[in-house]
PDB file of C-alpha atoms in Angstrom:
ATOM      1  CA  MET B   1       2.096 -17.936 -40.909  1.00  0.00           C
ATOM      2  CA  PRO B   2       1.864 -15.421 -38.033  1.00  0.00           C
ATOM      3  CA  ALA B   3      -0.345 -12.383 -38.492  1.00  0.00           C
ATOM      4  CA  SER B   4       1.417  -9.190 -39.458  1.00  0.00           C
ATOM      5  CA  ILE B   5       1.365  -6.061 -37.324  1.00  0.00           C
ATOM      6  CA  PRO B   6      -1.136  -3.607 -38.811  1.00  0.00           C
ATOM      7  CA  GLY B   7      -0.134  -0.057 -39.701  1.00  0.00           C
ATOM      8  CA  ASP B   8       2.851   1.595 -41.326  1.00  0.00           C
ATOM      9  CA  VAL B   9       6.438   0.514 -40.781  1.00  0.00           C
ATOM     10  CA  PRO B  10       8.210   3.092 -38.565  1.00  0.00           C
ATOM     11  CA  SER B  11      10.653   5.489 -40.214  1.00  0.00           C
ATOM     12  CA  LEU B  12      14.283   4.469 -39.842  1.00  0.00           C
ATOM     13  CA  ILE B  13      15.361   8.098 -40.271  1.00  0.00           C
ATOM     14  CA  ASN B  14      12.898   9.604 -37.798  1.00  0.00           C
ATOM     15  CA  PRO B  15      11.596   6.774 -35.568  1.00  0.00           C
ATOM     16  CA  PRO B  16       8.821   7.442 -33.054  1.00  0.00           C
ATOM     17  CA  THR B  17       9.805   8.192 -29.468  1.00  0.00           C
ATOM     18  CA  GLY B  18       9.866   5.297 -27.034  1.00  0.00           C
ATOM     19  CA  CYS B  19       9.226   1.858 -28.444  1.00  0.00           C
ATOM     20  CA  VAL B  20       9.281   1.999 -32.246  1.00  0.00           C
ATOM     21  CA  PHE B  21       6.286  -0.362 -32.368  1.00  0.00           C
ATOM     22  CA  HIS B  22       3.973   1.650 -30.067  1.00  0.00           C
ATOM     23  CA  PRO B  23       2.065   3.401 -32.903  1.00  0.00           C
ATOM     24  CA  ARG B  24       0.975   0.028 -34.299  1.00  0.00           C
ATOM     25  CA  CYS B  25       0.848  -2.177 -31.179  1.00  0.00           C
ATOM     26  CA  LYS B  26      -2.579  -2.987 -29.761  1.00  0.00           C
ATOM     27  CA  PHE B  27      -1.005  -3.566 -26.323  1.00  0.00           C
ATOM     28  CA  ALA B  28       0.876  -0.216 -26.118  1.00  0.00           C
ATOM     29  CA  PHE B  29       0.404   1.889 -22.991  1.00  0.00           C
ATOM     30  CA  ASP B  30       1.767   5.255 -21.749  1.00  0.00           C
ATOM     31  CA  ARG B  31       5.290   4.042 -20.935  1.00  0.00           C
ATOM     32  CA  CYS B  32       5.717   2.740 -24.494  1.00  0.00           C
ATOM     33  CA  THR B  33       5.478   6.275 -25.914  1.00  0.00           C
ATOM     34  CA  VAL B  34       8.285   7.718 -23.777  1.00  0.00           C
ATOM     35  CA  ALA B  35      10.719   4.883 -23.011  1.00  0.00           C
ATOM     36  CA  GLU B  36      12.436   2.331 -25.218  1.00  0.00           C
ATOM     37  CA  PRO B  37      12.477  -1.268 -23.945  1.00  0.00           C
ATOM     38  CA  ALA B  38      15.790  -3.128 -24.031  1.00  0.00           C
ATOM     39  CA  LEU B  39      16.132  -6.426 -25.854  1.00  0.00           C
ATOM     40  CA  ALA B  40      16.200  -9.186 -23.229  1.00  0.00           C
ATOM     41  CA  GLU B  41      15.993 -12.955 -23.171  1.00  0.00           C
ATOM     42  CA  VAL B  42      12.566 -13.934 -21.849  1.00  0.00           C
ATOM     43  CA  THR B  43      12.984 -17.693 -22.266  1.00  0.00           C
ATOM     44  CA  PRO B  44      16.011 -19.663 -23.472  1.00  0.00           C
ATOM     45  CA  GLY B  45      16.615 -18.699 -27.099  1.00  0.00           C
ATOM     46  CA  ARG B  46      13.734 -16.155 -27.213  1.00  0.00           C
ATOM     47  CA  GLN B  47      14.158 -12.416 -26.895  1.00  0.00           C
ATOM     48  CA  ALA B  48      11.716  -9.557 -26.586  1.00  0.00           C
ATOM     49  CA  ALA B  49      11.862  -5.795 -26.325  1.00  0.00           C
ATOM     50  CA  CYS B  50       8.536  -5.150 -24.627  1.00  0.00           C
ATOM     51  CA  PHE B  51       7.533  -3.726 -21.268  1.00  0.00           C
ATOM     52  CA  LEU B  52       4.892  -6.430 -20.908  1.00  0.00           C
ATOM     53  CA  TYR B  53       7.735  -8.757 -19.936  1.00  0.00           C
ATOM     54  CA  PRO B  54       8.778  -7.704 -16.401  1.00  0.00           C
ATOM     55  CA  GLN B  55      12.422  -8.669 -16.928  1.00  0.00           C
ATOM     56  CA  VAL B  56      12.855  -6.212 -19.832  1.00  0.00           C
ATOM     57  CA  PRO B  57      14.482  -2.938 -18.675  1.00  0.00           C
ATOM     58  CA  GLU B  58      14.482   0.451 -20.417  1.00  0.00           C
ATOM     59  CA  VAL B  59      17.245   1.389 -22.827  1.00  0.00           C
ATOM     60  CA  MET B  60      19.084   4.425 -21.522  1.00  0.00           C
ATOM     61  CA  GLN B  61      19.592   5.951 -24.980  1.00  0.00           C
ATOM     62  CA  ARG B  62      18.651   4.761 -28.459  1.00  0.00           C
ATOM     63  CA  THR B  63      21.693   3.969 -30.548  1.00  0.00           C
ATOM     64  CA  VAL B  64      21.767   4.093 -34.306  1.00  0.00           C
ATOM     65  CA  THR B  65      24.080   1.794 -36.187  1.00  0.00           C
ATOM     66  CA  THR B  66      24.807   1.828 -39.877  1.00  0.00           C
ATOM     67  CA  ALA B  67      26.089  -0.985 -42.018  1.00  0.00           C
ATOM     68  CA  ALA B  68      29.585  -0.693 -43.424  1.00  0.00           C
ATOM     69  CA  PRO B  69      29.672  -0.043 -47.192  1.00  0.00           C
TER      70      PRO B  69
END
């Protein structure tokens, strides 16, 4: 089983700025705190939302979606 990410799960109501994982990511750097990475395919069938993958662009604006009742 893969190791879990240490720290608290980010708030869904008031998420951190930038990448929601930056407060608990050991690889986070300055850009992660101010910009949100887009979800992009990094290899066939595998996606990532991380600036450590050069092909992942920034998201222009975070969107919030809610499930239908």
